[in-house]
Short mmCIF file of N, CA and C in Angstrom, two decimals:
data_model
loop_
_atom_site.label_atom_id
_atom_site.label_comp_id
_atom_site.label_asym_id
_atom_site.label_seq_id
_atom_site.Cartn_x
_atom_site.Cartn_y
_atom_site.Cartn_z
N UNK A 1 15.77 -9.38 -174.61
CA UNK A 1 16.31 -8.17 -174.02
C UNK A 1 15.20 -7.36 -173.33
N UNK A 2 14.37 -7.10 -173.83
CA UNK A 2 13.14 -6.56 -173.40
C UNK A 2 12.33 -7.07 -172.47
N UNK A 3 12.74 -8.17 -172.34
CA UNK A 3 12.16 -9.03 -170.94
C UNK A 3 13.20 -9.24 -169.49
N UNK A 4 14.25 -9.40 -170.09
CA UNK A 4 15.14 -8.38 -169.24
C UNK A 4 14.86 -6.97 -168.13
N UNK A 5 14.79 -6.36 -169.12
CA UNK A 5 14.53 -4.62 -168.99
C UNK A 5 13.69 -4.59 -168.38
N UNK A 6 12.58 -5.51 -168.53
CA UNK A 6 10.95 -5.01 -167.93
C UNK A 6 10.98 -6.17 -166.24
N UNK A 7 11.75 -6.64 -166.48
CA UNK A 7 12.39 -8.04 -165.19
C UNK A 7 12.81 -6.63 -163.77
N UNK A 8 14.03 -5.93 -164.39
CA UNK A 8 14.58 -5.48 -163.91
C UNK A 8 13.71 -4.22 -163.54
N UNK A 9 13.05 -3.04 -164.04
CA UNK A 9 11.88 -2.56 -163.86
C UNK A 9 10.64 -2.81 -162.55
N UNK A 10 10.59 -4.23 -162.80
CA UNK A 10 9.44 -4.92 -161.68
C UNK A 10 10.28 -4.81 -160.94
N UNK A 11 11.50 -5.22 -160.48
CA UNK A 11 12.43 -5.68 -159.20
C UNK A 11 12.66 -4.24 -158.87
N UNK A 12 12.68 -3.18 -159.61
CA UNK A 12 13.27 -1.62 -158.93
C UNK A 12 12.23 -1.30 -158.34
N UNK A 13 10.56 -1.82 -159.07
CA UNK A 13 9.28 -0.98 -158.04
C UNK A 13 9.44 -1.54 -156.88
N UNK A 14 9.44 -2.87 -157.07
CA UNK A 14 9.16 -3.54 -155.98
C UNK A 14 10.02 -3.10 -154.62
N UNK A 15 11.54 -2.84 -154.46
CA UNK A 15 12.36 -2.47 -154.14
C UNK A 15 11.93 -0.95 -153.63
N UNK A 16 11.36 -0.12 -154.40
CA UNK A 16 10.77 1.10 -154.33
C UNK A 16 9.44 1.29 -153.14
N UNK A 17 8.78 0.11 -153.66
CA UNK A 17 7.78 -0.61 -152.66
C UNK A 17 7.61 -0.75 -151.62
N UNK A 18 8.71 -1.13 -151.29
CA UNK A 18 9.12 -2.64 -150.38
C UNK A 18 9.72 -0.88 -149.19
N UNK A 19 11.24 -0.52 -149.91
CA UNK A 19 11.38 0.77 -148.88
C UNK A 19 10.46 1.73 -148.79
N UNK A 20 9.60 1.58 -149.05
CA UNK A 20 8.30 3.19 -148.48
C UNK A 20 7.42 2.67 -147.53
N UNK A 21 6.70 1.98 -147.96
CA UNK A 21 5.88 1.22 -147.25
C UNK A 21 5.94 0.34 -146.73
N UNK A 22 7.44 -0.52 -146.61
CA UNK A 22 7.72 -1.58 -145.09
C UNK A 22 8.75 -0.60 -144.27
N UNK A 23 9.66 -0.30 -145.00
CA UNK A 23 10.43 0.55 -143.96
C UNK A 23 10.39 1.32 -143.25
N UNK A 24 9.33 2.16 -144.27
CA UNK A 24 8.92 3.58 -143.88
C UNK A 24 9.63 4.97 -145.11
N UNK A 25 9.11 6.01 -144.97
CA UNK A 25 9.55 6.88 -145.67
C UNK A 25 11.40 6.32 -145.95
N UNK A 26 12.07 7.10 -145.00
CA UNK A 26 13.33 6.65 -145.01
C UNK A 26 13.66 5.20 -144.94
N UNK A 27 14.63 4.96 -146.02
CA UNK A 27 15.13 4.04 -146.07
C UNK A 27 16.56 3.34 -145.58
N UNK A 28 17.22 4.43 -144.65
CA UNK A 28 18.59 4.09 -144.12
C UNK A 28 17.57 4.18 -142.01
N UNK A 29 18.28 2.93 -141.67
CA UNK A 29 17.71 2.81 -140.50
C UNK A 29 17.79 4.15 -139.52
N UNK A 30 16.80 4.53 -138.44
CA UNK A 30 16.86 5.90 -138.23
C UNK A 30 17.97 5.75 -136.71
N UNK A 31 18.86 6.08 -135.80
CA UNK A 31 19.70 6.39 -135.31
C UNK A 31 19.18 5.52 -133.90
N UNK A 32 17.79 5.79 -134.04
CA UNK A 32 16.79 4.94 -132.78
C UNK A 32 17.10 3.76 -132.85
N UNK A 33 17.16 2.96 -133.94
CA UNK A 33 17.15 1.68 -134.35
C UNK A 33 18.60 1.01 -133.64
N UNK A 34 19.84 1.58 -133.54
CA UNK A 34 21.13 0.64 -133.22
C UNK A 34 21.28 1.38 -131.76
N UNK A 35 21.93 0.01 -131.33
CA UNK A 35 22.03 -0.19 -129.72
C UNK A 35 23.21 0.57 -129.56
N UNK A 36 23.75 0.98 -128.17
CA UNK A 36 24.50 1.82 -127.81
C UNK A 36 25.63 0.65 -127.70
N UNK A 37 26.89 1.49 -128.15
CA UNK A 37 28.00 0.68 -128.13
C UNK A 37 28.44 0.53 -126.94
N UNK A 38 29.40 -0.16 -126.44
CA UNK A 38 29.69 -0.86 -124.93
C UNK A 38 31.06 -0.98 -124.67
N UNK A 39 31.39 -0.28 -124.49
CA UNK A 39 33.04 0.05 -124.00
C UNK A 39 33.58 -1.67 -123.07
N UNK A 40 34.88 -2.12 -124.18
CA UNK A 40 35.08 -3.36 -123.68
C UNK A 40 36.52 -2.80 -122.64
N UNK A 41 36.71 -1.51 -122.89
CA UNK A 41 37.77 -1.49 -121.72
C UNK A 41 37.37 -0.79 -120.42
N UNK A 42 38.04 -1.03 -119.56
CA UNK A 42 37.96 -0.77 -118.26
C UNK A 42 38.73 0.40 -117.64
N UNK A 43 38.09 1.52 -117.21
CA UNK A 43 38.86 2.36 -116.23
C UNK A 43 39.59 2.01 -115.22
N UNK A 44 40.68 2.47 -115.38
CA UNK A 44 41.62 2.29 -113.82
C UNK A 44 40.99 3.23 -112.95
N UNK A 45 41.24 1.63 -111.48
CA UNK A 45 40.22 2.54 -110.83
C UNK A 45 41.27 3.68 -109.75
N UNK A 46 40.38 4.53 -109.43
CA UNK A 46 40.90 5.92 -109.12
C UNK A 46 40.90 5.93 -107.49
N UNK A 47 42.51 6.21 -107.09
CA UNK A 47 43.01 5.86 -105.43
C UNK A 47 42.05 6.36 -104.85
N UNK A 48 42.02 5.78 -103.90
CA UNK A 48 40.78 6.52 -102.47
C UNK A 48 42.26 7.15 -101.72
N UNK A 49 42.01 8.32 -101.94
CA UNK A 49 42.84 8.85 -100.64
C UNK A 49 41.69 9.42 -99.84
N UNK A 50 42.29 9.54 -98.41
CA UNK A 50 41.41 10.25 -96.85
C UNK A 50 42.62 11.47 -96.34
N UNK A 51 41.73 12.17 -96.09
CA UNK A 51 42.45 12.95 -94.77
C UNK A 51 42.56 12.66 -93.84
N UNK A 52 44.06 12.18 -93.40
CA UNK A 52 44.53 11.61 -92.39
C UNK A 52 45.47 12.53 -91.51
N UNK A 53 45.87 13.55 -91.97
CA UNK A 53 46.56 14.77 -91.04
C UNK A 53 47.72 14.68 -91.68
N UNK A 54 47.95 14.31 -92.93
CA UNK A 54 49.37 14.74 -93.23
C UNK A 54 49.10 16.19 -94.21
N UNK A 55 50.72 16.68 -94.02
CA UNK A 55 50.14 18.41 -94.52
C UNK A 55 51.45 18.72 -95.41
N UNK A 56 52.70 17.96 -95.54
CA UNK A 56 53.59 18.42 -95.97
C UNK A 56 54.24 17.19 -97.61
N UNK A 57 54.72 18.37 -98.64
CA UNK A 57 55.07 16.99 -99.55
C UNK A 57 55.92 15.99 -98.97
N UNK A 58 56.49 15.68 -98.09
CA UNK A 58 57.64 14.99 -97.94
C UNK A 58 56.78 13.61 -97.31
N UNK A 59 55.36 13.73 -97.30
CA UNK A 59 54.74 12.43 -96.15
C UNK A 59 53.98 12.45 -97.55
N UNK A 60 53.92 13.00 -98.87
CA UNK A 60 52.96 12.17 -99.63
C UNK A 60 53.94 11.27 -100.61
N UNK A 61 52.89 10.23 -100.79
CA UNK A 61 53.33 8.91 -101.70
C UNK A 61 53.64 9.44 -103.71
N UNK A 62 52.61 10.18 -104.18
CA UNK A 62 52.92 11.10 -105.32
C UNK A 62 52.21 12.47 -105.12
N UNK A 63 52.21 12.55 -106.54
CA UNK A 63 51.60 13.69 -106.94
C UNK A 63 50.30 14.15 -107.04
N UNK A 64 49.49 12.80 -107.46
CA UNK A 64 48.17 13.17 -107.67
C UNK A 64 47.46 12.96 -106.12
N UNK A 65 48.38 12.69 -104.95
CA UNK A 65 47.80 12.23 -103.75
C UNK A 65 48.21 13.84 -103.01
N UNK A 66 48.88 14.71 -103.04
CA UNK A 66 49.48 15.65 -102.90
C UNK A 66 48.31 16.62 -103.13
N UNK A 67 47.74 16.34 -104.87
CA UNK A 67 46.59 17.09 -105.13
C UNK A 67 45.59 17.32 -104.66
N UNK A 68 45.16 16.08 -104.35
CA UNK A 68 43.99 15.57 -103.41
C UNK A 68 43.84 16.18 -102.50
N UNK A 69 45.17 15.95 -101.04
CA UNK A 69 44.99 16.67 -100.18
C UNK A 69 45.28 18.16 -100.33
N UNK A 70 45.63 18.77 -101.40
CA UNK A 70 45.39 20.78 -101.21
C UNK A 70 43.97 20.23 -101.52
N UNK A 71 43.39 20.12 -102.30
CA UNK A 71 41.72 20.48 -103.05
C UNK A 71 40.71 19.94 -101.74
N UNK A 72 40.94 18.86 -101.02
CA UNK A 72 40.13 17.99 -99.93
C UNK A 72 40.27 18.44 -98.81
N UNK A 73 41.18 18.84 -98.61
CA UNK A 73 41.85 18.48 -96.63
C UNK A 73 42.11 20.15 -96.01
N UNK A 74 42.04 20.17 -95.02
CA UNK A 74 42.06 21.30 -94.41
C UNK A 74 43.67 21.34 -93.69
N UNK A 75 44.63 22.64 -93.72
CA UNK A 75 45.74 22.82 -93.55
C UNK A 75 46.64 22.14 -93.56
N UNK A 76 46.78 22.32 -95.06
CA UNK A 76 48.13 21.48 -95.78
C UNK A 76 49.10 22.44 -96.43
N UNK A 77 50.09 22.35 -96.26
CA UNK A 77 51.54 23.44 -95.90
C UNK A 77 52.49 22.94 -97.52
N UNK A 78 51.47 22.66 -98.59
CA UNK A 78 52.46 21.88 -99.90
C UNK A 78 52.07 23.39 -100.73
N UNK A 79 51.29 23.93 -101.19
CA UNK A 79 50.68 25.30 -102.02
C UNK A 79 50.97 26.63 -101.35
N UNK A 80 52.33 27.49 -101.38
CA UNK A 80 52.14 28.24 -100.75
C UNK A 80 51.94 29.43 -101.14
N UNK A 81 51.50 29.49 -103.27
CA UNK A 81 50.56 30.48 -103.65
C UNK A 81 48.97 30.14 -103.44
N UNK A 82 49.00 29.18 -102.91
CA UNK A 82 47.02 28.96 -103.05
C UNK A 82 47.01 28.86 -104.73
N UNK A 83 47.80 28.15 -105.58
CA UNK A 83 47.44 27.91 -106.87
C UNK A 83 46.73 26.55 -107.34
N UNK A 84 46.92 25.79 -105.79
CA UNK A 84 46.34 24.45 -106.48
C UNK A 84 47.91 23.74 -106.80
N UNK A 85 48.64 24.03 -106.97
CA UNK A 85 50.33 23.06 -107.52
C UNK A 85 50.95 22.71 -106.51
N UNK A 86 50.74 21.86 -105.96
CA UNK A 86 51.82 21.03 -104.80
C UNK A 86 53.61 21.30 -105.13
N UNK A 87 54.50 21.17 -104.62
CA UNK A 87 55.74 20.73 -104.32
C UNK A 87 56.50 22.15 -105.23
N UNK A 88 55.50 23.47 -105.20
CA UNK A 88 56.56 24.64 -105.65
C UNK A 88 57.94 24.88 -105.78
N UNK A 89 57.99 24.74 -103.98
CA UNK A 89 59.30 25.29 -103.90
C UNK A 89 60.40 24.21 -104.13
N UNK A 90 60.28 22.73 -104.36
CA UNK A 90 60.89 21.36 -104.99
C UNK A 90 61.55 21.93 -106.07
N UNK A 91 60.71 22.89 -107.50
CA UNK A 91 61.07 22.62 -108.70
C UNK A 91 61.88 24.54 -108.84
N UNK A 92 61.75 25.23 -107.72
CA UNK A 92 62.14 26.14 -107.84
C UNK A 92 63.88 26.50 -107.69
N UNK A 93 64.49 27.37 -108.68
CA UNK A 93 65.68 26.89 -108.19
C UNK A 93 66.26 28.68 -107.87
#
């Protein structure tokens, strides 16, 4: 039993040992050590719209193309608080 005890003793310095002076002070790896994770999914990629001279909702394809042209394009007739919200008067009743 006692040879046991004193077994187990040697294996805790050593262990004690082993993390100070190979690892370093700390013994849980430091944040430096693991690689940056890597995103296996893919962004959808995001429409290219242009300013092409259309100015009214009825010539855009959706909504977020609608957006585009108030925020991008010069005199477009869809925002007629200047809020940035396309197709107002659509949802107004």
């Amino acid at each position: 039993m006692k040879k046991l005890l004193f077994i187990g003793l040697i294996g805790f310095g050593g262990w004690q040992y082993y993390s100070n002076n190979i690892m370093g002070t700390n013994s849980l790896p430091s944040i430096s050590s693991f690689s940056p994770i890597k995103s296996t999914t893919k962004a959808a990629p995001r429409p290219s719209y242009t300013c092409d001279g259309r100015q009214h909702c009825s010539q855009m394809r959706s909504y977020e193309e609608a957006v585009y042209f108030i925020r991008h394009c010069p005199s477009t007739k869809m925002d007629g608080d200047h809020d940035g919200i396309p197709y107002e008067r659509q949802f107004n009743k």
